[in-house]
Coordinates of C-alpha atoms in Angstrom, one line a residue:
Chain A
M1 CA 0.1 0.0 0.0
I2 CA 1.3 3.4 -0.8
T3 CA 0.1 6.9 0.2
Q4 CA -1.6 9.1 -2.1
E5 CA 0.3 12.4 -1.2
P6 CA 4.1 12.0 -1.9
I7 CA 6.7 13.4 0.3
H8 CA 8.4 16.2 -1.6
V9 CA 12.2 17.0 -1.3
K10 CA 13.8 20.1 -2.9
I11 CA 17.5 19.6 -3.6
A12 CA 19.1 22.1 -5.7
E13 CA 15.9 23.1 -7.2
F14 CA 15.1 19.7 -8.4
I15 CA 11.8 18.4 -6.9
L16 CA 12.1 14.7 -5.8
A17 CA 8.7 13.0 -5.4
L18 CA 8.9 10.4 -2.6
I19 CA 6.0 7.8 -2.8
V20 CA 6.3 5.7 0.5
P21 CA 4.4 2.9 2.0
K22 CA 1.7 3.8 4.5
D23 CA 2.2 0.7 6.6
V24 CA 5.5 1.3 7.7
S25 CA 7.4 4.2 9.4
F26 CA 9.4 6.1 6.8
V27 CA 12.1 8.4 7.7
L28 CA 14.7 10.7 6.3
D29 CA 17.6 11.6 8.6
G30 CA 18.2 15.1 10.0
G31 CA 20.2 16.2 7.0
F32 CA 17.1 16.3 4.9
K33 CA 15.2 18.5 7.4
G34 CA 15.4 21.8 5.7
F35 CA 15.1 20.6 2.3
L36 CA 11.5 18.8 2.8
A37 CA 9.0 20.7 0.5
E38 CA 6.1 19.1 2.1
R39 CA 3.7 20.5 4.6
S40 CA 1.5 18.7 7.2
A41 CA -1.6 17.2 6.0
A42 CA -3.6 19.6 8.1
A43 CA -1.8 22.7 6.4
E44 CA -2.4 21.0 2.8
E45 CA -6.1 20.7 3.7
R46 CA -6.3 24.4 4.8
E47 CA -4.5 25.6 1.9
R48 CA -6.8 23.6 -0.4
E49 CA -9.8 25.2 1.2
T50 CA -8.5 28.8 0.8
E51 CA -6.9 28.3 -2.5
R52 CA -8.9 29.8 -5.2
E53 CA -8.3 28.1 -8.6
T54 CA -6.8 31.1 -10.2
E55 CA -4.4 32.0 -7.4
R56 CA -2.4 29.0 -6.7
S57 CA 0.5 29.3 -4.4
A58 CA 4.1 29.0 -5.5
A59 CA 4.2 25.9 -3.4
A60 CA 1.5 24.2 -5.2
E61 CA 2.9 25.1 -8.6
E62 CA 6.2 23.6 -7.3
R63 CA 4.4 20.5 -6.5
E64 CA 3.1 19.8 -10.0
R65 CA 7.0 20.1 -11.3
V66 CA 8.4 16.8 -10.2
D67 CA 11.8 16.3 -11.8
L68 CA 12.2 12.8 -10.2
R69 CA 9.9 10.2 -8.8
I70 CA 11.2 7.7 -6.2
F71 CA 9.1 4.7 -5.2
C72 CA 10.1 3.4 -1.9
H73 CA 9.5 -0.2 -1.0
V74 CA 10.2 -2.5 2.0
G75 CA 12.6 -5.2 2.0
C76 CA 15.4 -6.1 -0.6
V77 CA 14.1 -9.7 -0.7
N78 CA 11.0 -8.0 -2.6
A79 CA 12.9 -6.8 -5.2
P80 CA 12.4 -8.4 -8.7
K81 CA 15.5 -10.4 -9.8
T82 CA 15.6 -8.7 -13.0
W83 CA 19.2 -7.3 -13.2
G84 CA 21.7 -8.4 -15.7
K85 CA 25.3 -8.3 -15.8
E86 CA 27.7 -6.2 -13.6
I87 CA 28.7 -2.9 -15.1
Y88 CA 30.6 -1.4 -12.3
S89 CA 31.6 -1.9 -8.7
A90 CA 32.6 0.9 -6.1
K91 CA 34.9 -1.3 -4.1
N92 CA 36.7 -0.5 -1.1
E93 CA 39.2 -3.4 -1.1
E94 CA 37.3 -6.6 -1.4
H95 CA 33.6 -5.1 -0.4
A96 CA 31.8 -2.8 -2.7
L97 CA 29.8 0.2 -1.5
W98 CA 27.6 -0.4 -4.4
T99 CA 27.5 -2.3 -7.6
I100 CA 25.8 -1.4 -10.9
Y101 CA 24.0 -3.8 -13.0
E102 CA 22.2 -3.7 -16.5
A103 CA 18.7 -3.8 -16.1
D104 CA 15.7 -3.2 -18.5
G105 CA 15.3 0.4 -19.5
G106 CA 17.9 1.5 -17.1
I107 CA 20.3 0.2 -14.2
C108 CA 20.0 -1.5 -11.0
I109 CA 22.3 -0.7 -8.3
H110 CA 22.8 -3.0 -5.1
V111 CA 23.9 -0.8 -2.4
N112 CA 25.6 -1.9 0.8
D113 CA 25.5 -0.5 4.2
S114 CA 28.1 2.0 4.5
E115 CA 29.1 0.9 8.0
E116 CA 28.8 -2.7 7.3
L117 CA 29.8 -3.2 3.8
T118 CA 28.7 -7.1 3.9
R119 CA 25.2 -6.0 4.5
L120 CA 22.9 -5.3 1.6
Q121 CA 20.7 -2.1 2.2
H122 CA 19.0 -1.2 -1.0
I123 CA 18.3 -2.7 -4.5
A124 CA 17.4 0.4 -6.5
F125 CA 16.2 0.5 -10.2
Y126 CA 16.7 3.7 -12.1
Q127 CA 14.4 4.1 -15.3
E128 CA 16.3 6.9 -17.3
E129 CA 13.5 7.6 -19.6
Q130 CA 10.9 8.0 -17.1
Q131 CA 13.1 9.7 -14.7
A132 CA 11.9 7.3 -11.9
W133 CA 13.6 5.3 -9.1
T134 CA 12.2 2.2 -7.4
I135 CA 14.2 1.5 -4.3
Y136 CA 13.6 -1.7 -2.1
S137 CA 15.4 -1.1 1.3
D138 CA 15.8 -3.2 4.4
L139 CA 14.5 -1.4 7.6
N140 CA 17.0 0.0 9.7
E141 CA 17.5 -1.0 13.3
E142 CA 14.5 1.0 14.5
Q143 CA 12.4 -0.9 11.9
E144 CA 12.0 2.3 9.8
L145 CA 12.2 2.5 6.2
E146 CA 15.1 4.8 5.2
S147 CA 14.9 4.6 1.4
L148 CA 17.5 7.6 1.0
R149 CA 20.0 6.4 3.5
Y150 CA 23.7 7.0 2.4
P151 CA 25.0 6.5 -0.2
M152 CA 21.5 6.3 -2.0
L153 CA 20.9 10.0 -2.3
P154 CA 24.2 10.9 -3.6
L155 CA 23.8 8.2 -6.2
I156 CA 20.4 9.5 -7.1
L157 CA 21.7 13.0 -7.5
Y158 CA 24.4 11.9 -9.6
Y159 CA 22.1 10.4 -12.1
L160 CA 20.3 13.5 -12.2
T161 CA 23.5 15.2 -13.2
T162 CA 23.6 13.0 -16.2
K163 CA 20.4 14.2 -17.6
T164 CA 20.5 17.7 -16.6
E165 CA 22.6 20.8 -16.8
S166 CA 24.4 20.1 -13.5
L167 CA 27.4 18.6 -12.0
L168 CA 28.2 17.4 -8.6
V169 CA 31.8 18.2 -7.5
H170 CA 34.1 18.1 -4.7
A171 CA 34.5 21.7 -3.4
S172 CA 33.4 24.2 -0.8
G173 CA 31.4 27.2 -1.8
V174 CA 31.3 30.8 -0.4
F175 CA 29.2 33.9 -1.3
D176 CA 30.2 37.0 0.1
G177 CA 27.1 39.0 -1.0
E178 CA 28.7 40.1 -4.2
H179 CA 30.4 37.0 -5.8
G180 CA 30.1 33.1 -5.6
R181 CA 33.5 31.3 -5.5
I182 CA 34.1 27.5 -5.2
F183 CA 37.4 26.0 -4.2
S184 CA 37.5 22.6 -5.7
G185 CA 40.0 19.7 -4.9
F186 CA 40.5 16.4 -3.2
S187 CA 41.0 16.1 0.5
G188 CA 43.6 18.0 1.9
V189 CA 44.1 20.7 -0.6
G190 CA 42.3 23.4 1.8
K191 CA 38.6 23.5 0.7
S192 CA 37.3 23.7 4.2
T193 CA 40.2 26.0 5.4
M194 CA 39.4 28.5 2.6
A195 CA 35.5 28.2 3.5
G196 CA 36.5 28.8 7.1
L197 CA 38.5 32.1 6.1
W198 CA 35.7 33.5 4.1
E199 CA 33.5 32.6 6.9
S200 CA 35.3 34.6 9.0
A201 CA 35.4 37.4 6.8
G202 CA 31.5 37.4 6.9
A203 CA 30.9 35.2 3.8
Q204 CA 28.2 32.6 3.8
V205 CA 29.3 29.0 3.2
I206 CA 27.1 27.3 0.9
N207 CA 29.0 23.9 2.0
D208 CA 32.6 23.2 2.7
D209 CA 32.9 19.8 0.8
R210 CA 30.2 19.0 -1.9
L211 CA 28.2 21.2 -4.0
M212 CA 25.8 20.7 -6.8
L213 CA 26.3 23.1 -9.6
R214 CA 23.3 24.0 -11.8
K215 CA 22.5 26.0 -14.8
L216 CA 19.3 27.9 -14.6
D217 CA 18.2 30.7 -16.6
G218 CA 21.6 30.7 -18.5
R219 CA 23.6 31.1 -15.7
W220 CA 25.5 28.7 -13.5
W221 CA 24.7 28.4 -9.6
M222 CA 25.9 26.5 -6.8
F223 CA 23.8 24.7 -4.2
N224 CA 24.4 22.6 -1.0
T225 CA 22.8 19.0 -0.8
P226 CA 21.7 17.2 2.2
M227 CA 24.7 16.1 4.3
Y228 CA 24.7 14.0 7.8
Y229 CA 24.4 17.1 9.6
T230 CA 21.2 19.4 9.5
D231 CA 21.4 22.5 7.3
V232 CA 18.9 24.7 5.4
P233 CA 19.0 24.9 1.6
K234 CA 21.6 27.4 0.1
K235 CA 22.2 29.0 -3.2
A236 CA 24.7 31.3 -4.5
P237 CA 25.7 32.4 -8.1
L238 CA 28.9 30.8 -9.3
D239 CA 31.2 33.5 -10.6
F240 CA 34.8 32.2 -9.9
I241 CA 36.2 28.6 -9.7
Y242 CA 39.3 28.0 -7.9
L243 CA 41.7 24.8 -7.5
P244 CA 43.7 25.7 -4.5
F245 CA 46.9 24.1 -3.4
H246 CA 49.3 24.5 -0.4
H247 CA 52.1 26.9 -1.5
P248 CA 54.9 28.9 0.4
E249 CA 53.2 31.9 -1.0
N250 CA 50.0 32.9 -2.6
T251 CA 49.9 32.5 -6.4
Y252 CA 47.5 32.9 -9.1
E253 CA 47.5 31.1 -12.4
R254 CA 44.9 31.2 -15.0
G255 CA 45.5 28.7 -17.7
N256 CA 44.1 27.9 -21.1
G257 CA 40.5 26.3 -21.4
I258 CA 41.1 23.0 -21.8
Q259 CA 43.9 22.6 -19.3
M260 CA 41.7 24.1 -16.6
S261 CA 38.6 22.2 -17.6
M262 CA 40.4 19.0 -17.4
R263 CA 41.6 19.9 -13.9
F264 CA 38.2 21.0 -12.7
M265 CA 36.7 18.0 -14.3
A266 CA 38.9 15.7 -12.2
H267 CA 37.0 16.8 -9.2
C268 CA 33.6 16.4 -10.4
I269 CA 32.1 13.2 -8.9
Q270 CA 31.7 10.4 -11.4
H271 CA 30.3 6.9 -10.6
G272 CA 31.8 4.6 -12.9
Y273 CA 32.2 4.7 -16.7
N274 CA 29.6 5.6 -19.1
E275 CA 30.8 7.2 -22.4
K276 CA 27.6 9.1 -22.5
H277 CA 27.6 10.4 -19.0
V278 CA 31.4 11.4 -19.5
Q279 CA 30.5 13.3 -22.7
W280 CA 27.7 15.1 -21.0
H281 CA 29.7 16.1 -18.1
L282 CA 32.5 17.1 -20.5
D283 CA 30.0 19.4 -22.2
Q284 CA 28.8 20.8 -18.5
V285 CA 32.4 21.5 -17.8
M286 CA 33.1 23.1 -21.1
D287 CA 30.1 25.4 -20.9
I288 CA 31.2 26.4 -17.2
A289 CA 34.8 27.3 -18.6
K290 CA 33.3 29.2 -21.2
H291 CA 31.6 31.5 -18.7
I292 CA 33.6 31.3 -15.5
P293 CA 37.3 31.8 -14.9
I294 CA 39.1 28.6 -13.5
T295 CA 42.3 29.5 -11.6
R296 CA 44.9 27.4 -9.8
L297 CA 45.5 29.1 -6.5
G298 CA 48.4 28.6 -4.5
V299 CA 47.5 29.3 -0.9
V300 CA 49.1 30.3 2.3
P301 CA 46.0 29.8 4.7
T302 CA 45.7 33.4 6.3
T303 CA 43.2 36.0 5.7
E304 CA 45.8 37.6 3.3
V305 CA 44.8 35.2 0.6
L306 CA 41.2 36.7 0.5
T307 CA 42.6 40.4 -0.3
F308 CA 44.9 38.7 -2.7
I309 CA 42.3 36.8 -4.6
K310 CA 39.9 39.9 -4.7
E311 CA 42.9 42.1 -6.2
H312 CA 43.4 39.3 -9.0
E313 CA 39.9 39.1 -9.7
S314 CA 39.6 42.9 -10.3
A315 CA 42.7 43.3 -12.1
Chain B
M1 CA 54.1 0.6 -39.1
K2 CA 51.1 -0.9 -40.0
D3 CA 51.1 -2.8 -36.7
V4 CA 51.2 0.5 -34.9
I5 CA 48.3 2.0 -36.6
Q6 CA 46.3 -1.5 -36.0
Q7 CA 47.6 -1.3 -32.1
I8 CA 46.3 2.3 -32.0
Y9 CA 43.1 1.4 -33.5
D10 CA 42.5 -1.4 -31.0
K11 CA 43.0 1.1 -28.0
K12 CA 40.0 3.2 -28.9
E13 CA 37.8 1.4 -26.3
S14 CA 40.2 2.7 -23.7
Y15 CA 39.7 6.4 -24.3
V16 CA 36.7 8.9 -24.3
C17 CA 37.0 11.4 -27.2
R18 CA 35.8 14.8 -27.4
S19 CA 36.0 17.4 -30.1
T20 CA 36.8 20.9 -28.8
G21 CA 36.6 22.8 -31.9
D22 CA 39.6 21.9 -34.1
E23 CA 41.4 19.9 -31.4
L24 CA 40.4 16.4 -30.1
L25 CA 40.6 15.5 -26.3
L26 CA 41.6 12.0 -25.4
I27 CA 40.9 10.9 -22.0
P28 CA 41.8 7.6 -20.7
L29 CA 39.7 5.1 -18.7
K30 CA 41.6 3.7 -15.9
N31 CA 39.8 1.0 -13.6
N32 CA 36.6 1.9 -15.5
V33 CA 36.7 5.4 -14.5
A34 CA 37.7 8.4 -17.1
D35 CA 41.1 9.9 -15.7
F36 CA 40.9 13.6 -16.3
N37 CA 44.5 14.0 -15.0
Q38 CA 46.1 12.3 -17.9
Y39 CA 44.2 13.7 -20.8
L40 CA 45.9 14.4 -24.1
T41 CA 45.1 17.2 -26.6
L42 CA 45.5 16.5 -30.2
N43 CA 45.9 19.6 -32.7
E44 CA 43.8 19.9 -36.1
V45 CA 46.3 17.5 -37.8
G46 CA 46.6 15.0 -34.9
A47 CA 42.8 15.0 -34.7
F48 CA 42.7 14.3 -38.5
I49 CA 45.0 11.4 -38.1
W50 CA 43.1 9.9 -35.2
D51 CA 39.7 9.9 -36.7
N52 CA 41.0 8.3 -39.7
I53 CA 42.7 5.6 -37.8
Q54 CA 39.4 5.1 -36.4
L55 CA 38.0 4.8 -39.8
G56 CA 40.4 1.8 -40.6
D57 CA 43.0 3.8 -42.7
D58 CA 46.6 2.4 -43.1
E59 CA 49.8 4.2 -43.5
A60 CA 49.6 5.0 -47.3
S61 CA 45.9 6.2 -46.9
L62 CA 46.8 8.4 -44.1
V63 CA 49.7 10.0 -45.8
A64 CA 47.5 10.6 -49.0
K65 CA 44.9 12.0 -47.2
I66 CA 47.1 14.4 -45.1
C67 CA 48.6 15.8 -48.1
A68 CA 45.4 16.5 -49.7
E69 CA 43.9 18.0 -46.6
F70 CA 46.7 20.2 -45.7
E71 CA 48.4 20.6 -49.1
A72 CA 51.7 19.2 -47.6
N73 CA 54.7 17.6 -49.2
E74 CA 54.4 13.6 -49.1
E75 CA 58.0 13.0 -47.8
E76 CA 57.7 15.3 -44.8
V77 CA 54.2 13.9 -44.3
L78 CA 55.6 10.5 -43.9
D79 CA 58.5 11.4 -41.4
D80 CA 56.1 13.4 -39.2
L81 CA 53.4 10.8 -39.3
R82 CA 55.7 8.0 -38.2
A83 CA 57.0 10.6 -35.3
F84 CA 53.4 11.3 -34.3
L85 CA 52.5 7.7 -34.2
E86 CA 55.5 6.7 -32.1
K87 CA 54.4 9.6 -29.8
L88 CA 50.8 8.5 -29.5
R89 CA 52.0 4.8 -29.2
T90 CA 54.1 5.8 -26.2
Y91 CA 51.1 7.7 -24.6
L92 CA 48.7 4.9 -25.2
E93 CA 51.0 2.7 -23.4
I94 CA 51.2 0.3 -26.2
Q95 CA 54.1 -2.1 -25.7

């Protein structure tokens, strides 16, 4: 049995409609709290009563525009055994966090518990044309259904980026009220440090580790996505991209388009090889590089680097 | 030389290719993931050669096409082509 009213989650202005069973407790962890676009049933009812047909609220319009439907079911054992050969496995030594299989009209992903890799957590089918996921999940320790439990949501977001003008990237992002800047790189290059320095100077930190970039109305924006901690949705324009690295002095190097695009692309999240997806993501990066300067930034992690950056941006 | 061309042809499944204007980007696949740190950019002539290798051309055919396309001398083209294929073979890690 499923509910008639889906739960709506809004991430990077994508609307995800979760269709969940009625007869089980369904949970999203605390990281989703600010991203829920659904109100209580009573609030819905009140709204329906007061809504005139010609004056629908923005929220009601939003509900009509669903980007992705996610059908949630209980029990991996109930998943139809319709997957085919293995395509890719995200292995951590001998155990996989997830494994992708061929499936009719899309793919099937077997997702293991990130804290106990030998335990299957979800079997998820993605139908690309329908933009729909069907996820079978085992109940958690509290006998609750947690269909988007890590790493299911990042996988879903990743596949959204293979169909839309968007990218997931390892980066911190800040907005100082005038410009949005991201600092992209792998662990240890100073993403969080840079975010912290900007925050101490009064800027808003969009996120200090992972961002979704999305092109809307002809320009690129950065968004945060649900993490393991509670946060509210944040959005800022994307004006500058930096690839920081530790260095004895602050340095600023703008290279040619392809060189910097590839360096930036190396920090974009990809889940296994699919030529169509790689080509699509390359198109997005090339478009970004056409509009937004990408700079290698040697960094001494003090507040002086902020002035250094601003001076070079305006030079 | 024909073997080198065949070896390069055989490697095509290990690379993602993308045109960027006149240039061609080759991005290697490692452990089933595209490695953007090891990309190679081919200029207009390199891209022309790569494309025609993918069509199945041999050395003689490549030389003839390059001469026609770029109005070049056959002898110079042959030397340059061989040098380019050797570099490409090294990059593609063909033993």
